[in-house]
Coordinates of C-alpha atoms and ligand atoms in Angstrom, one line a residue:
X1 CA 109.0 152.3 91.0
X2 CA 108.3 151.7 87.1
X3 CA 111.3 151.1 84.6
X4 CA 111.5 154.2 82.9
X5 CA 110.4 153.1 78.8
X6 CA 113.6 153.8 77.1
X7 CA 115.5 152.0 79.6
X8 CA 113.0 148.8 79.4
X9 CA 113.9 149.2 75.6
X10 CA 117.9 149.0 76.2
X11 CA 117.3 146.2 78.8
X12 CA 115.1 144.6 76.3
X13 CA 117.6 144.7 73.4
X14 CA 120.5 143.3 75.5
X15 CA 118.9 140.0 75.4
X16 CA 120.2 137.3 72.9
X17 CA 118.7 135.5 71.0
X18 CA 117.5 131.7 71.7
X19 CA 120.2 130.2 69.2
X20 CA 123.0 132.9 70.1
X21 CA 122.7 131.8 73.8
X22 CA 122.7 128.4 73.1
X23 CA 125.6 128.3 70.6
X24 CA 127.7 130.2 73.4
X25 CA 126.4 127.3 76.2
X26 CA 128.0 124.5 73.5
X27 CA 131.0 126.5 73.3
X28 CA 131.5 126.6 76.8
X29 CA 131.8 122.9 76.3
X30 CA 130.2 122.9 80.3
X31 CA 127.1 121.4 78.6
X32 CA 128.0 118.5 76.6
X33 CA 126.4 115.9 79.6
X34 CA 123.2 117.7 78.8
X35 CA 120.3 116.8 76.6
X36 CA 120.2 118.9 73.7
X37 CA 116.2 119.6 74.0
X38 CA 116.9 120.2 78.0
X39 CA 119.5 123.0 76.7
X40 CA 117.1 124.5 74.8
X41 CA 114.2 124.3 77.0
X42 CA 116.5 125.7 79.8
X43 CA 117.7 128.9 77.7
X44 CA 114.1 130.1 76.6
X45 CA 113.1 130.1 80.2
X46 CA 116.2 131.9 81.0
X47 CA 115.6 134.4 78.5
X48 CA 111.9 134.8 78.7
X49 CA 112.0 135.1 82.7
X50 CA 113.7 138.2 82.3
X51 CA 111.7 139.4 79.2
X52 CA 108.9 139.1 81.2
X53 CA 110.3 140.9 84.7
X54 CA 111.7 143.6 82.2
X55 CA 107.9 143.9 80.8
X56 CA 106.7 143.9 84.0
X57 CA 106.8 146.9 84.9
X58 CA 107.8 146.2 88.7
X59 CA 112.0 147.2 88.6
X60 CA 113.2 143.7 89.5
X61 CA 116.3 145.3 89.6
X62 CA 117.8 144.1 86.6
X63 CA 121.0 145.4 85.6
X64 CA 122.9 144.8 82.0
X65 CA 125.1 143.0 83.6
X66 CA 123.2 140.4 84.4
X67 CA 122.4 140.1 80.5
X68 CA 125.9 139.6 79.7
X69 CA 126.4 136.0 78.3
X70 CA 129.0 135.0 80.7
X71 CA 126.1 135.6 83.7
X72 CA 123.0 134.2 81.6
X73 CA 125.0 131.3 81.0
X74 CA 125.1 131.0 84.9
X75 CA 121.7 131.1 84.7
X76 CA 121.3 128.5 82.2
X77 CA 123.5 126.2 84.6
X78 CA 121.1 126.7 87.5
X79 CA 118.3 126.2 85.6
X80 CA 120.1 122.9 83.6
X81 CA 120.6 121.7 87.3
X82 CA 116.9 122.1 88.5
X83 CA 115.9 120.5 85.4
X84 CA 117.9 117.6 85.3
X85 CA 117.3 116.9 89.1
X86 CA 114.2 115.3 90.3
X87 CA 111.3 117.0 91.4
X88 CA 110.7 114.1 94.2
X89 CA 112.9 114.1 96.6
X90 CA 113.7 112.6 99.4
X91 CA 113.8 114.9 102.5
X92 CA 115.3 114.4 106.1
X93 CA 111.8 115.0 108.3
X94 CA 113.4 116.9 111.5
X95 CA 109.7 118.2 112.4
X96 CA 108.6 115.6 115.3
X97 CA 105.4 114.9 112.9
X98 CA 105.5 111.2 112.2
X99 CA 102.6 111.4 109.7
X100 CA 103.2 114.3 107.9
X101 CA 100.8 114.3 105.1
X102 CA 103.1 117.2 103.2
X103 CA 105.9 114.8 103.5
X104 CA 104.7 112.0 102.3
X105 CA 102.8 110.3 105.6
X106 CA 104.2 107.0 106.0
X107 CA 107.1 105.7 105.2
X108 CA 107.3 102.0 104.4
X109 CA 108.7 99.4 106.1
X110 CA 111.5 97.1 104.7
X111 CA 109.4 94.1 104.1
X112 CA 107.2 96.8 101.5
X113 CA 110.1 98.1 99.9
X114 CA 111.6 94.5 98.9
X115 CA 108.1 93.9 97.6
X116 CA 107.3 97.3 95.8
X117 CA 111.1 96.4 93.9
X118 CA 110.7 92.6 93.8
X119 CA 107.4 93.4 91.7
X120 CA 107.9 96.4 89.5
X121 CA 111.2 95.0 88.2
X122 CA 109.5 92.8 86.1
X123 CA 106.2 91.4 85.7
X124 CA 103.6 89.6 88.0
X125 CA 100.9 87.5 89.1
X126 CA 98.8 90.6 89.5
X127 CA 95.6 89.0 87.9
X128 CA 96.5 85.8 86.7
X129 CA 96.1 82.9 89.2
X130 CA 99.2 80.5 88.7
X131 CA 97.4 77.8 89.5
X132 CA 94.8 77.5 86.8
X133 CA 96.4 80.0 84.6
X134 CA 93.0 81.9 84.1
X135 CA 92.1 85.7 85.1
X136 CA 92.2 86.3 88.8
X137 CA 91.1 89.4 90.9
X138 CA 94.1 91.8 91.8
X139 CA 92.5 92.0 95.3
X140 CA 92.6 88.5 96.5
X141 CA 96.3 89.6 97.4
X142 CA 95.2 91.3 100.5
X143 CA 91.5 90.3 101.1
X144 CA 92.5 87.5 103.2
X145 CA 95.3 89.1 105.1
X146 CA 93.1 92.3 105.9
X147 CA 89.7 89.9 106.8
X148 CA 92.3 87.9 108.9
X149 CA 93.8 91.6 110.8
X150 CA 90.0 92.4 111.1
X151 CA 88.1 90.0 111.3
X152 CA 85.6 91.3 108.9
X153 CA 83.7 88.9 106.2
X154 CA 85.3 90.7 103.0
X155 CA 87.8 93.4 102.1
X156 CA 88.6 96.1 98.9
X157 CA 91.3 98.5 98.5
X158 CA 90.6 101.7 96.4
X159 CA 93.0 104.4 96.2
X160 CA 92.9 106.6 99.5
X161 CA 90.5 106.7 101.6
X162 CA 88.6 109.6 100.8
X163 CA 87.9 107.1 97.2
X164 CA 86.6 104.6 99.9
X165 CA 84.1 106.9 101.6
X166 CA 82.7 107.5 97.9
X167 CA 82.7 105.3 96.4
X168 CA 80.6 103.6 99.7
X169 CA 78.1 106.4 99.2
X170 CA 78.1 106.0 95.8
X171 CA 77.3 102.5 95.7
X172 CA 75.0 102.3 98.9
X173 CA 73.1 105.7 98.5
X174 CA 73.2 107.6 95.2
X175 CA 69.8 109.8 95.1
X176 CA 68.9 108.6 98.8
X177 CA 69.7 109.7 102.5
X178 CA 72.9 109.6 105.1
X179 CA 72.4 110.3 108.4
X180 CA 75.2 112.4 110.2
X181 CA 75.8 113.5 113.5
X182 CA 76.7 117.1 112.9
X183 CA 79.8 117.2 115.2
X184 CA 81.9 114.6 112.8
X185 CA 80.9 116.6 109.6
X186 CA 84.5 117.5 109.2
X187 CA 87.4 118.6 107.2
X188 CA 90.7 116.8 106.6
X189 CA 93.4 119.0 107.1
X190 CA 94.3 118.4 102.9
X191 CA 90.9 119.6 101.2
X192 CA 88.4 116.3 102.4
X193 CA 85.4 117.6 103.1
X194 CA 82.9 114.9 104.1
X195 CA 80.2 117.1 102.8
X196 CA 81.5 117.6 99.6
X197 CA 82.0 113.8 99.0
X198 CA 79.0 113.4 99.7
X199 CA 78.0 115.6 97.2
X200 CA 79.9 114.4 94.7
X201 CA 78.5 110.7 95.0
X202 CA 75.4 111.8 94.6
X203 CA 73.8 110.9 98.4
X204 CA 71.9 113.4 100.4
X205 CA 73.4 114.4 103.6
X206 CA 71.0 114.3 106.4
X207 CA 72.8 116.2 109.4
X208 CA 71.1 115.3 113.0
X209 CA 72.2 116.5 116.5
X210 CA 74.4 119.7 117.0
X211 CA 78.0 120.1 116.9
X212 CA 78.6 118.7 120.5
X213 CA 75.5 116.6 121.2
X214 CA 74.3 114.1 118.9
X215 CA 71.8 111.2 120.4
X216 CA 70.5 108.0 119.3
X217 CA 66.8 109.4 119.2
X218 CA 68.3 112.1 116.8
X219 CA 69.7 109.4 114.6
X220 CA 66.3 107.2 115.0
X221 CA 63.7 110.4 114.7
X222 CA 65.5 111.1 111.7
X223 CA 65.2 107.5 109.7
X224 CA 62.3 107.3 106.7
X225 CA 61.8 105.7 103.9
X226 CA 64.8 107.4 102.4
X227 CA 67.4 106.5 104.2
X228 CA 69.9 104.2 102.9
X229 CA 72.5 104.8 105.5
X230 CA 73.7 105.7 109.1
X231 CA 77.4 106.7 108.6
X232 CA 79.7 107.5 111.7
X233 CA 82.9 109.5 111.0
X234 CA 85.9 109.7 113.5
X235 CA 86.7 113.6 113.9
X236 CA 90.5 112.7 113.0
X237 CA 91.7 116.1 113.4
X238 CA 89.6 117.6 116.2
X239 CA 88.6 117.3 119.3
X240 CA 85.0 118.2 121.4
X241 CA 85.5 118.8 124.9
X242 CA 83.2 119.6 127.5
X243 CA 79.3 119.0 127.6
X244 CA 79.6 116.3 124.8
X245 CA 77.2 113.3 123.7
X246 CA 78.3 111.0 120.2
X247 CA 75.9 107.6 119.9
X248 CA 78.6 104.3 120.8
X249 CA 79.3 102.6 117.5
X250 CA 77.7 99.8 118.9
X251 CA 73.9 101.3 120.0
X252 CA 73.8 102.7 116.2
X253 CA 74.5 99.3 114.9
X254 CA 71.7 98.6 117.2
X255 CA 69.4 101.0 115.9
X256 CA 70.8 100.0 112.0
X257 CA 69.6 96.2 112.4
X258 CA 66.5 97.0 113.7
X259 CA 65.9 99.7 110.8
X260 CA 67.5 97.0 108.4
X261 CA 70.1 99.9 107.3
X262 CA 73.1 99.5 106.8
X263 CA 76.0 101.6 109.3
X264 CA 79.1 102.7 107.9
X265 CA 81.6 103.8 110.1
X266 CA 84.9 105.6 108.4
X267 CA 87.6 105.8 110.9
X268 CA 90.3 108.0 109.1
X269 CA 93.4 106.3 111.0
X270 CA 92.1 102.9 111.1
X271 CA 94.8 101.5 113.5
X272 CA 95.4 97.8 113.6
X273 CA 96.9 97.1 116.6
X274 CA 95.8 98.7 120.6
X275 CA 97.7 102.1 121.1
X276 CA 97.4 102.3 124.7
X277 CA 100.0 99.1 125.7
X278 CA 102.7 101.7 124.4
X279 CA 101.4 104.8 125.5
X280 CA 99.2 106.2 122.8
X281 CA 95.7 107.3 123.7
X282 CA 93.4 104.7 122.8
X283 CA 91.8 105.0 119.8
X284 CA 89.6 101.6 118.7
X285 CA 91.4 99.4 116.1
X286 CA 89.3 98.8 113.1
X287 CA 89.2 95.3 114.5
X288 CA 87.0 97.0 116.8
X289 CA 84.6 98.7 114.6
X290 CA 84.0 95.1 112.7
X291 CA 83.3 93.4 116.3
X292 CA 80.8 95.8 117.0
X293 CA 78.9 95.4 114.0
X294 CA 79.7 98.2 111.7
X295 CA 78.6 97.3 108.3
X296 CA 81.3 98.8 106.8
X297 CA 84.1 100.1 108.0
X298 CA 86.5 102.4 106.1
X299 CA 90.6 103.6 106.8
X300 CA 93.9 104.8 105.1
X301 CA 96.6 102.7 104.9
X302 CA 98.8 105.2 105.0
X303 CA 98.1 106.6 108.7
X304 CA 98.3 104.9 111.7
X305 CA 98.6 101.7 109.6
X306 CA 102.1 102.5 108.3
X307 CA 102.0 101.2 104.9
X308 CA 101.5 103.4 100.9
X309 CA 98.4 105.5 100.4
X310 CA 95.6 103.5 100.0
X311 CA 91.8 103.1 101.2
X312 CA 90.7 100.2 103.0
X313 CA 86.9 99.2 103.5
X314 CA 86.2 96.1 105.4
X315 CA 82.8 94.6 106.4
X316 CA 80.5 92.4 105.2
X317 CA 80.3 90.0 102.0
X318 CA 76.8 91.6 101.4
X319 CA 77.6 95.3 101.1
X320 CA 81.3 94.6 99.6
X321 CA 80.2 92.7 96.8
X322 CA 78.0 95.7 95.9
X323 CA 80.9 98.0 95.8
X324 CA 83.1 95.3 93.4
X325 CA 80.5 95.7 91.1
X326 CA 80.4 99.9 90.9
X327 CA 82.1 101.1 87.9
X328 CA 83.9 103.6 90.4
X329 CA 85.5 100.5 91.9
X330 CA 87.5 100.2 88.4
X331 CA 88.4 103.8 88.3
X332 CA 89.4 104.4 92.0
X333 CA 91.7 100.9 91.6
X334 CA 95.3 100.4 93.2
X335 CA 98.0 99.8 91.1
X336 CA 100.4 96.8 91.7
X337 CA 103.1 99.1 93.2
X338 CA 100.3 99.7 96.2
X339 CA 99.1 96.4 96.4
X340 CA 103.2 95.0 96.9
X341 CA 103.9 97.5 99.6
X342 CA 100.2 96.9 101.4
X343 CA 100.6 93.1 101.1
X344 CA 103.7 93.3 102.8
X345 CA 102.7 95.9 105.7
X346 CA 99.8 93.8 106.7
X347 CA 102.3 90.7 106.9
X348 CA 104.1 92.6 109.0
X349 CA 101.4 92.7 111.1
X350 CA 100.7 88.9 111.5
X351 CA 102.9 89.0 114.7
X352 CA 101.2 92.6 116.5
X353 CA 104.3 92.9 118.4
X354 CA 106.8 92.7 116.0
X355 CA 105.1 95.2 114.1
X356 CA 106.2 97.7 116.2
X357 CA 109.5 96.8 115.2
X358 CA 108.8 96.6 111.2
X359 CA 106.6 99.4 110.5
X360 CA 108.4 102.7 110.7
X361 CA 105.3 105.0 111.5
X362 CA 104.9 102.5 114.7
X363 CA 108.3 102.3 115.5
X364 CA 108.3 105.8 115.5
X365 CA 105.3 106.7 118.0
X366 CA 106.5 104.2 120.9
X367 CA 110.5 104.7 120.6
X368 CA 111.6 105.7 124.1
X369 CA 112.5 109.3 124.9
X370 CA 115.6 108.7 125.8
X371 CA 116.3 106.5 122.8
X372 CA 115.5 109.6 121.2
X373 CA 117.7 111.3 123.5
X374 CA 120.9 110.1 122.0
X375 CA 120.5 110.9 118.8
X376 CA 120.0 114.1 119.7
X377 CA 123.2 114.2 121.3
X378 CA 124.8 112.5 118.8
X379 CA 124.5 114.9 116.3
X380 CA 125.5 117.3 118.9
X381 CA 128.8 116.1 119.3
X382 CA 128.7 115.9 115.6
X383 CA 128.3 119.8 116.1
X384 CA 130.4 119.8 118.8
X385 CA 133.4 118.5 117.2
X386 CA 133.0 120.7 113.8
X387 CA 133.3 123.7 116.2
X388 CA 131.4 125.9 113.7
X389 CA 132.0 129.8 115.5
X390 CA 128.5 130.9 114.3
X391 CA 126.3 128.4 115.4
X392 CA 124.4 128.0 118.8
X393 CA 122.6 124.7 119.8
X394 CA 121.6 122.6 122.6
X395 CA 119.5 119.2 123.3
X396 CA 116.1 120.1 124.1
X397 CA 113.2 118.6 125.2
X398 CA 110.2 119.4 123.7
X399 CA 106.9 116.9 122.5
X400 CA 106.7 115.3 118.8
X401 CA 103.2 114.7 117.3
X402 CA 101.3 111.9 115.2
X403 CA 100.0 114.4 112.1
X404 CA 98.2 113.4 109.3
X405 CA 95.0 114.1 111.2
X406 CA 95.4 111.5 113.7
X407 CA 95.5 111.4 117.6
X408 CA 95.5 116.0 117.2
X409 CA 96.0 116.0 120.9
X410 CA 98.7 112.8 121.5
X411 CA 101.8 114.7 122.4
X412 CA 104.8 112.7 122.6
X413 CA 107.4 113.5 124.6
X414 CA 110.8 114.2 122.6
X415 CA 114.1 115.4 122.0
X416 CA 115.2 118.0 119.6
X417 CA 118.4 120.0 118.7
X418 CA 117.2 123.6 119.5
X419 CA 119.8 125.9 116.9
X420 CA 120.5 129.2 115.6
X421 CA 122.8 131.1 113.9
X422 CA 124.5 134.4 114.6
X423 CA 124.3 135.8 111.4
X424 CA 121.3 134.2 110.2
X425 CA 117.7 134.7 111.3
X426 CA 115.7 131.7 112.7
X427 CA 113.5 131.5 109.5
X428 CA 116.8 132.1 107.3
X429 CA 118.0 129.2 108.9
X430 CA 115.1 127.1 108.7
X431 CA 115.1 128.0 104.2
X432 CA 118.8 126.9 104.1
X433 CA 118.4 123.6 105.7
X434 CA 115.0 123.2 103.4
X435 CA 116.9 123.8 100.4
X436 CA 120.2 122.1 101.3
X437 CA 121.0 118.2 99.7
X438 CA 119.1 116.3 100.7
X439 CA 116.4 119.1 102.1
X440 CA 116.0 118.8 105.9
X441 CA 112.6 120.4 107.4
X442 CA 112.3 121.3 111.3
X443 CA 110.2 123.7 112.9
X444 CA 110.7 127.1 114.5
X445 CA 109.8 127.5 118.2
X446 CA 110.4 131.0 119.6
X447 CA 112.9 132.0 117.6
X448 CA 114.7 129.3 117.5
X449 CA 114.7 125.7 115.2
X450 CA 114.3 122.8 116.4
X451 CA 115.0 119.8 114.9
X452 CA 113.3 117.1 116.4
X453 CA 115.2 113.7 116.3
X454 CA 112.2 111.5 116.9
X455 CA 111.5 111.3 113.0
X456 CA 114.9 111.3 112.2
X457 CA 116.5 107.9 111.4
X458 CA 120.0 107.2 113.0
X459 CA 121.5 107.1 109.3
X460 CA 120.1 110.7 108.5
X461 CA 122.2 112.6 111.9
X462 CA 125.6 112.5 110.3
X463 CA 124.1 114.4 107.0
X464 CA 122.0 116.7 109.2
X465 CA 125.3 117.3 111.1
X466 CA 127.4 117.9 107.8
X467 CA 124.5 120.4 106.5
X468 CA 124.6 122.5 109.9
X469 CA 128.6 122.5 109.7
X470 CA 128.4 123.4 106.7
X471 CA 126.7 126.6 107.0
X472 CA 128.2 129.7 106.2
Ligands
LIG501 C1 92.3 111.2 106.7 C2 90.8 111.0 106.7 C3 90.2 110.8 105.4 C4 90.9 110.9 104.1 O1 91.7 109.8 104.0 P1 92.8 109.8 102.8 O2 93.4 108.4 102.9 O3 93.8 110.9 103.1 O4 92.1 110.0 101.5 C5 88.8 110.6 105.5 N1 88.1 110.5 106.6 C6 88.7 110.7 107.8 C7 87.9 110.6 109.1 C8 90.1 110.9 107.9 O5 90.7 111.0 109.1

């Protein structure tokens, strides 16, 4: 239904000015705290929000009352208070996804955070070699640590990894071929396409096999005098079942050396330590890849690994040195913020086993179910004891998942609080706890939300427990 015209016109007129509005927030005296150009930026949005839903010609159901100065100028506080608050928050992650790329993926361990705060107080030795006092190459910080976890001959860090995969086409096969099996031509759950990349560096994709069957003969009956390289990509988010056939890493490294091409393999995850010893399915370590001859081999730090976004590529003095020299190298560099927290991950994985102590993502994946268990029931009793009339909830189990693309069918057993409301709908429950302080996200199973506890750290239960109490 449309706003009849000379109502819009009334509406329209009952709005204040920009200076009237903000003279009447100063005399409120409720703003002093406030930035004067955060004031003013706050009241023209105020007023030209509802300008525009007047205009609109939709009835937002907008009464005079709302245009009243005593109500605008509660709308000038809300909008003050979303203002002045940051946009990046910190959020409780109650969804059982340990990798949640929407949520930030990994979160660091201790040993990074010290570091990331250590160096960005102040300055540091971020090129400039203390020894000599001359110009020194920002990634020396890690090439040894990450040739040492890999064993590879040479090491650079770019920004993520999808900056790794292109700038390795880039550098090795602008204008000339990449061989593909078709099943790993895939898409990264946020918008990486390897196609596209491919595109974008300026290499010619060369697809071979079919989406389940892919041989080494397809690979081989496919190489000319084009080809520059014979790239293997780990399906991350999917799996093939069935009547399948992918070429070992190992017999296209074969068929690479005899060709004298080089063969790129970009894991995704890139774990650094074996999976299966604590019950993950095995995926091979990027350890692995470099045994097994891989030319290059590329990974996130920022999945399995554990530590900030980054892109690792590994491999051999030959081909990295190549990719130094690329001008994209310069432009897809890590800042000094990345380089602190990576450092420090990677030393946290000089002892393998600790690191499943240090590195939170790890940590995470192989912490016992019933470990899990009691902090589910903690914050139950929490609950239990705040005897909240409307609220319904019990310790359920239910399985927890790695995300960000990685293991897609590893299902970990868990334990969650299953709750609902009586006067709230599962989804209306699910929006308050997103938008309470700080924000807490779960996920709705069958009508009811569950929060799963095995991403939730033992100091986050008492706040999840005061937001749920608090409810209305
Ligand atoms: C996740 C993933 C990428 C993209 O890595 P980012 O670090 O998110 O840029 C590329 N390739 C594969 C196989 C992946 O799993």
């Amino acid at each position: 239904m449309n706003i009849p015209d000379d109502e819009k016109r009334e509406l329209l007129r009952l709005i204040p000015q920009v200076n009237e509005l903000v003279d009447a927030a100063n005399n409120t005296g409720d703003f002093e705290e406030i930035p004067r150009p955060v004031l003013l930026q706050a009241v023209r949005r105020v007023l030209a929000a509802f300008r525009e839903l007047i205009l609109s010609n939709e009835d937002a159901g907008i009464t005079a009352r709302e245009l009243e100065m005593d109500s605008l100028l509660m709308t000038v506080t809300k909008r003050v208070e979303g203002m002045m608050g940051p946009s990046l928050r910190r959020v409780i992650n109650a969804t059982g996804v340990v990798l949640h790329t929407n949520l930030g993926r990994a979160p660091l361990s201790p040993g990074a955070l010290d570091a990331v705060t250590e160096i960005s107080r102040g300055y540091c030795n971020l090129e400039y070699r203390l020894v000599t006092g001359d110009r020194y190459s920002r990634q020396e910080h890690l090439d040894m640590l990450l040739c040492w976890l890999t064993g590879a001959e040479s090491a650079l860090v770019v920004n993520n990894n999808a900056a790794a995969v292109l700038l390795v086409l880039a550098a090795l096969a602008r204008g000339r071929e990449v061989i593909v099996s078709r099943g790993q031509l895939v898409e990264i759950g946020d918008s990486f396409r390897l196609p596209d990349i491919m595109r974008h560096s300026g290499a010619v994709l060369k697809e071979v096999g079919t989406t389940n069957r892919t041989s080494l003969a397809d690979y081989g009956n496919a190489i000319g005098p084009e080809t520059a390289m014979l790239m293997r990509v780990h399906p991350s988010n999917f799996r093939i079942m069935g009547y399948t056939e992918e070429v070992p890493l190992r017999d296209l490294v074969g068929l690479g050396r005899q060709s004298h091409i080089p063969v790129v393999e970009d894991l995704g995850s890139g774990s650094l330590v074996e999976l299966d010893p604590h019950g993950l399915p095995g995926e091979h370590t990027a350890g692995v890849s470099v045994a097994e001859g891989a030319d290059l081999v590329t990974f996130s730090a920022d999945k399995l690994l554990g530590g900030p976004q980054a892109g690792i590529i590994v491999g051999s003095d030959e081909y990295v040195v190549a990719l130094r020299k690329h001008p994209l190298a310069r432009a897809l560099r890590v800042d000094k913020m990345v380089i602190a927290a990576l450092e420090a991950t990677l030393r946290d994985y000089l002892d393998p086993e600790s690191a499943w102590d240090k590195v939170p993502a790890l940590r995470m994946m192989a912490e016992s179910e019933q470990s899990v268990r009691k902090r589910a029931r903690r914050l139950e009793r929490i609950l239990d004891k705040a005897g909240h009339p409307g609220l319904d909830y019990a310790v359920v189990r239910d399985v927890s998942r790695v995300g960000g693309g990685t293991l897609p069918l590893a299902e970990i057993p868990s334990y969650c609080l299953s709750v609902s409301h009586s006067g709230l709908s599962p989804s209306k429950l699910e929006e308050l706890l997103r938008n309470a302080r700080p924000p807490v996200v779960g996920r709705l199973k069958e009508d009811r939300l569950l929060l799963d506890l095995r991403t939730v750290r033992g100091d986050e239960v008492s706040a999840i427990g005061s937001i749920l109490a608090g409810l209305p």
